[in-house]
Short mmCIF file of C-alpha atoms and ligand atoms in Angstrom, two decimals:
data_model
loop_
_atom_site.label_atom_id
_atom_site.label_comp_id
_atom_site.label_asym_id
_atom_site.label_seq_id
_atom_site.Cartn_x
_atom_site.Cartn_y
_atom_site.Cartn_z
CA MET V 20 16.76 10.23 -26.08
CA LYS V 21 16.06 13.24 -23.87
CA ARG V 22 16.50 16.55 -25.59
CA GLY V 23 15.24 20.01 -25.11
CA GLY V 24 15.75 23.62 -24.24
CA SER V 25 16.45 25.27 -20.95
CA ASP V 26 14.77 24.44 -17.68
CA GLU V 27 13.55 28.05 -17.55
CA GLN V 28 11.68 27.59 -20.85
CA LYS V 29 10.16 24.37 -19.54
CA ARG V 30 9.17 26.06 -16.28
CA ARG V 31 7.38 28.87 -18.13
CA ALA V 32 5.40 26.40 -20.24
CA GLY V 33 4.53 24.13 -17.31
CA GLU V 34 3.45 26.93 -15.00
CA ALA V 35 1.34 28.63 -17.69
CA ALA V 36 -0.54 25.39 -18.38
CA ALA V 37 -1.08 24.80 -14.66
CA ASP V 38 -2.72 28.24 -14.51
CA ALA V 39 -5.38 26.96 -16.93
CA VAL V 40 -6.64 24.40 -14.39
CA ASP V 41 -9.90 25.33 -12.66
CA ASP V 42 -11.19 24.56 -9.20
CA GLY V 43 -12.93 21.19 -8.97
CA GLN V 44 -11.20 19.65 -11.99
CA VAL V 45 -9.65 16.21 -12.38
CA VAL V 46 -6.21 16.67 -13.98
CA GLY V 47 -4.10 14.19 -15.92
CA LEU V 48 -0.52 14.59 -14.72
CA GLY V 49 2.03 14.06 -17.47
CA THR V 50 5.57 12.75 -17.26
CA GLY V 51 8.94 14.40 -17.88
CA SER V 52 10.81 17.50 -16.80
CA THR V 53 8.35 20.01 -18.34
CA ALA V 54 5.21 18.35 -16.96
CA ALA V 55 7.02 18.21 -13.60
CA HIS V 56 6.96 22.02 -13.49
CA ALA V 57 3.20 21.93 -14.00
CA ILE V 58 2.80 19.36 -11.21
CA ARG V 59 4.85 21.45 -8.78
CA ALA V 60 2.83 24.57 -9.70
CA LEU V 61 -0.42 22.66 -9.15
CA GLY V 62 0.89 21.50 -5.79
CA ARG V 63 1.51 25.10 -4.75
CA ALA V 64 -2.01 26.01 -5.92
CA VAL V 65 -3.46 23.13 -3.88
CA ASP V 66 -1.59 24.52 -0.86
CA SER V 67 -3.36 27.80 -1.51
CA GLY V 68 -6.79 26.16 -1.67
CA LEU V 69 -7.27 24.83 -5.23
CA ASP V 70 -9.49 21.75 -5.08
CA ILE V 71 -8.33 19.23 -7.71
CA GLU V 72 -7.57 15.55 -8.07
CA GLY V 73 -4.71 14.24 -10.21
CA VAL V 74 -4.45 11.14 -12.39
CA PRO V 75 -0.75 10.28 -12.74
CA THR V 76 0.69 8.93 -16.00
CA SER V 77 3.74 7.21 -14.52
CA TYR V 78 5.57 6.23 -11.37
CA GLN V 79 7.49 9.53 -11.69
CA SER V 80 4.41 11.73 -11.89
CA ARG V 81 2.70 9.86 -9.05
CA GLU V 82 5.69 10.44 -6.76
CA LEU V 83 5.96 14.09 -7.74
CA ALA V 84 2.25 14.63 -7.15
CA ARG V 85 2.38 12.94 -3.77
CA ASP V 86 5.35 15.10 -2.76
CA ALA V 87 3.47 18.19 -3.99
CA GLY V 88 0.37 17.30 -1.96
CA ILE V 89 -2.00 16.75 -4.90
CA PRO V 90 -4.82 14.29 -4.05
CA LEU V 91 -4.77 11.39 -6.49
CA THR V 92 -7.45 9.36 -8.20
CA THR V 93 -7.62 6.82 -11.03
CA LEU V 94 -9.41 6.38 -14.33
CA ASP V 95 -11.63 3.85 -12.54
CA GLU V 96 -12.98 6.64 -10.37
CA ALA V 97 -12.90 9.74 -12.54
CA THR V 98 -12.50 11.14 -16.05
CA PRO V 99 -9.89 13.91 -16.36
CA ASP V 100 -11.27 17.30 -17.38
CA ILE V 101 -7.83 18.32 -18.54
CA ALA V 102 -4.38 16.75 -18.91
CA ILE V 103 -1.01 18.49 -19.00
CA ASP V 104 1.80 16.57 -20.65
CA GLY V 105 5.17 17.09 -22.31
CA ALA V 106 6.41 16.01 -25.73
CA ASP V 107 9.65 15.10 -27.44
CA GLN V 108 8.61 16.69 -30.73
CA VAL V 109 5.59 18.67 -31.94
CA ALA V 110 4.60 19.23 -35.59
CA ASP V 111 1.20 20.53 -36.74
CA GLY V 112 -0.23 19.66 -33.33
CA ASP V 113 0.84 16.01 -33.60
CA LEU V 114 3.37 14.69 -31.10
CA ILE V 115 6.07 12.15 -30.56
CA LYS V 116 6.22 11.16 -26.90
CA GLY V 117 7.87 8.44 -24.88
CA GLY V 118 11.29 9.89 -24.09
CA GLY V 119 10.60 8.75 -20.54
CA ALA V 120 9.10 5.44 -21.72
CA ALA V 121 5.75 6.44 -20.17
CA HIS V 122 3.81 6.91 -23.41
CA ALA V 123 1.36 4.02 -22.90
CA ARG V 124 -0.12 5.42 -19.69
CA GLU V 125 0.32 8.96 -20.97
CA LYS V 126 -1.81 8.17 -24.02
CA LEU V 127 -4.40 6.43 -21.88
CA VAL V 128 -4.80 9.43 -19.59
CA ASP V 129 -4.30 12.15 -22.24
CA ALA V 130 -6.86 10.58 -24.57
CA ALA V 131 -9.37 10.17 -21.74
CA ALA V 132 -9.13 13.87 -20.83
CA ASP V 133 -11.57 16.40 -22.27
CA ARG V 134 -8.63 18.67 -23.09
CA LEU V 135 -4.92 17.97 -23.53
CA LEU V 136 -2.50 20.83 -22.93
CA VAL V 137 0.98 20.02 -24.22
CA VAL V 138 3.90 21.77 -22.54
CA ALA V 139 7.19 22.13 -24.40
CA ASP V 140 10.19 24.36 -24.84
CA ASP V 141 10.64 25.77 -28.32
CA SER V 142 13.38 23.28 -29.27
CA LYS V 143 10.61 20.67 -29.56
CA LEU V 144 8.86 22.39 -32.46
CA ALA V 145 9.44 20.99 -35.94
CA ASP V 146 7.92 21.23 -39.42
CA ARG V 147 7.67 17.44 -39.64
CA LEU V 148 7.86 14.71 -36.99
CA SER V 149 11.26 13.03 -37.38
CA VAL V 150 12.69 11.82 -34.05
CA PRO V 151 12.56 8.05 -33.43
CA VAL V 152 9.12 6.79 -32.39
CA PRO V 153 9.18 4.88 -29.08
CA VAL V 154 7.25 1.62 -29.34
CA GLU V 155 6.49 -0.27 -26.11
CA VAL V 156 6.49 -4.03 -26.76
CA MET V 157 5.83 -7.10 -24.68
CA PRO V 158 9.23 -8.73 -23.95
CA ASP V 159 8.40 -11.82 -26.06
CA ALA V 160 7.38 -9.62 -28.99
CA ARG V 161 10.68 -7.77 -29.41
CA GLU V 162 11.96 -9.59 -32.52
CA PRO V 163 8.65 -9.98 -34.40
CA VAL V 164 7.81 -6.32 -33.81
CA ALA V 165 11.30 -5.24 -34.90
CA ALA V 166 10.89 -7.26 -38.11
CA ARG V 167 7.53 -5.61 -38.88
CA VAL V 168 8.97 -2.15 -38.14
CA ARG V 169 11.73 -2.85 -40.71
CA GLU V 170 9.02 -3.79 -43.25
CA LEU V 171 7.50 -0.37 -42.54
CA GLU V 172 10.95 1.09 -43.40
CA GLY V 173 11.81 1.90 -39.81
CA ASP V 174 15.04 1.20 -37.98
CA PRO V 175 14.26 -0.23 -34.50
CA GLU V 176 16.73 0.01 -31.64
CA LEU V 177 16.17 -1.55 -28.23
CA ARG V 178 16.39 1.22 -25.63
CA ALA V 179 19.22 0.57 -23.22
CA ALA V 180 18.92 1.48 -19.56
CA GLU V 181 21.19 3.99 -17.90
CA ARG V 182 22.68 3.03 -14.53
CA LYS V 183 21.34 -0.52 -15.06
CA ASP V 184 22.78 -3.22 -17.30
CA GLY V 185 20.42 -4.30 -20.07
CA PRO V 186 17.31 -2.67 -21.52
CA VAL V 187 14.85 -0.12 -20.17
CA VAL V 188 11.91 -1.93 -18.57
CA THR V 189 8.78 0.23 -18.52
CA ASP V 190 6.39 0.81 -15.60
CA ASN V 191 4.31 -1.93 -17.27
CA GLY V 192 7.17 -4.47 -17.40
CA ASN V 193 7.76 -4.12 -21.15
CA LEU V 194 10.61 -3.12 -23.47
CA VAL V 195 10.95 -0.07 -25.73
CA LEU V 196 12.06 -0.08 -29.36
CA ASP V 197 13.03 3.40 -30.57
CA CYS V 198 12.04 3.24 -34.24
CA ASP V 199 13.63 5.71 -36.64
CA PHE V 200 11.38 6.38 -39.65
CA GLY V 201 13.10 9.62 -40.69
CA GLU V 202 10.55 12.31 -41.55
CA VAL V 203 7.05 10.97 -41.00
CA ASP V 204 4.90 11.95 -44.02
CA ASP V 205 1.62 10.61 -42.67
CA PRO V 206 1.58 10.34 -38.85
CA GLY V 207 -2.00 8.99 -38.79
CA ARG V 208 -1.14 6.16 -41.18
CA LEU V 209 2.05 5.23 -39.32
CA ALA V 210 0.18 5.34 -36.00
CA ALA V 211 -2.42 2.91 -37.36
CA ASP V 212 0.25 0.59 -38.81
CA LEU V 213 2.16 0.46 -35.51
CA SER V 214 -1.00 -0.09 -33.46
CA ALA V 215 -1.88 -3.07 -35.67
CA ILE V 216 1.32 -5.02 -34.86
CA PRO V 217 0.67 -7.89 -32.42
CA GLY V 218 2.76 -7.46 -29.27
CA VAL V 219 2.80 -3.65 -29.41
CA LEU V 220 1.31 -2.22 -26.23
CA GLU V 221 1.52 1.40 -27.40
CA HIS V 222 3.59 3.75 -29.54
CA GLY V 223 4.58 7.35 -29.03
CA LEU V 224 2.73 8.96 -31.96
CA PHE V 225 -0.03 11.15 -30.52
CA VAL V 226 -2.15 12.19 -33.50
CA ASP V 227 -5.04 14.67 -33.22
CA LEU V 228 -4.97 14.54 -29.41
CA ALA V 229 -3.55 17.94 -28.44
CA ASP V 230 -5.94 20.84 -27.85
CA ALA V 231 -3.28 23.45 -27.09
CA ILE V 232 0.51 23.62 -27.15
CA TYR V 233 2.15 25.83 -24.50
CA VAL V 234 5.59 26.73 -25.84
CA GLY V 235 8.09 28.20 -23.40
CA THR V 236 10.71 30.56 -24.84
CA ASP V 237 13.43 32.69 -23.23
CA GLU V 238 10.97 35.57 -22.93
CA ASP V 239 7.47 34.20 -22.48
CA VAL V 240 4.97 31.48 -23.36
CA THR V 241 2.99 31.25 -26.57
CA VAL V 242 -0.13 29.13 -26.82
CA ARG V 243 -0.85 27.42 -30.15
CA GLU V 244 -4.16 25.74 -30.89
CA PRO V 245 -3.84 23.12 -33.65
C1 5RP X 296 7.69 10.75 -21.24
C2 5RP X 296 7.36 11.80 -22.22
C3 5RP X 296 7.78 13.19 -21.88
O1 5RP X 296 6.64 13.98 -21.77
C4 5RP X 296 8.69 13.70 -22.98
O2 5RP X 296 9.83 12.83 -23.05
C5 5RP X 296 9.17 15.13 -22.73
O3 5RP X 296 9.99 15.16 -21.59
P1 5RP X 296 10.71 16.51 -21.14
O4 5RP X 296 9.64 17.47 -20.75
O5 5RP X 296 11.58 16.07 -19.97
O6 5RP X 296 11.54 17.02 -22.29
O7 5RP X 296 6.79 11.58 -23.26
O8 5RP X 296 7.37 9.48 -21.73
#
């Protein structure tokens, strides 16, 4: 499921987005290898005196933030001013996320933030969204959700774990169906259809949420505003 360009491209994107964080802000901390560069850069800035608090989007980002020395808070205590998060594919400012199976908490934090900065290498850019859409389902809902996804002309596949027998189990104790819809003509419509299925906790279509896309290339970073 993981794909992408070079670590150098990811680093450029992550560090450029971290530079956009101001003193005193609450920052949503995304998940994945590109967001990890932003978290490490923010940690270095905190070492140098930047006063921020982070809201992690996953076990991974919480651990990284703790290692980096970023003070943490929760959505119970604070609303993020800004969130920095990765993506598996970006088209017209809409995203498919969930390659790390963290999309439920990512969407919660990213949507709560005043601004969402997406960080990606240029291999993630596409004309149309087309990679499989991760759908987090309650364990009991796996078959009914898969049947409904087929009715929506998707092809659901239970995500298998690596270095563990059986399926991926999310930070929330659920399963992930990677649902291949081919090219998605109407991301907003598909997002609504998936959200309406009983037993779906969250899906990886992020529609109209991104405020800026930081794209790392071999030379530099370009910032796109949808
Ligand atoms: C995790 C995500 C990640 O942000 C997405 O998979 C991109 O990861 P990477 O930056 O490692 O390519 O959505 O659920």
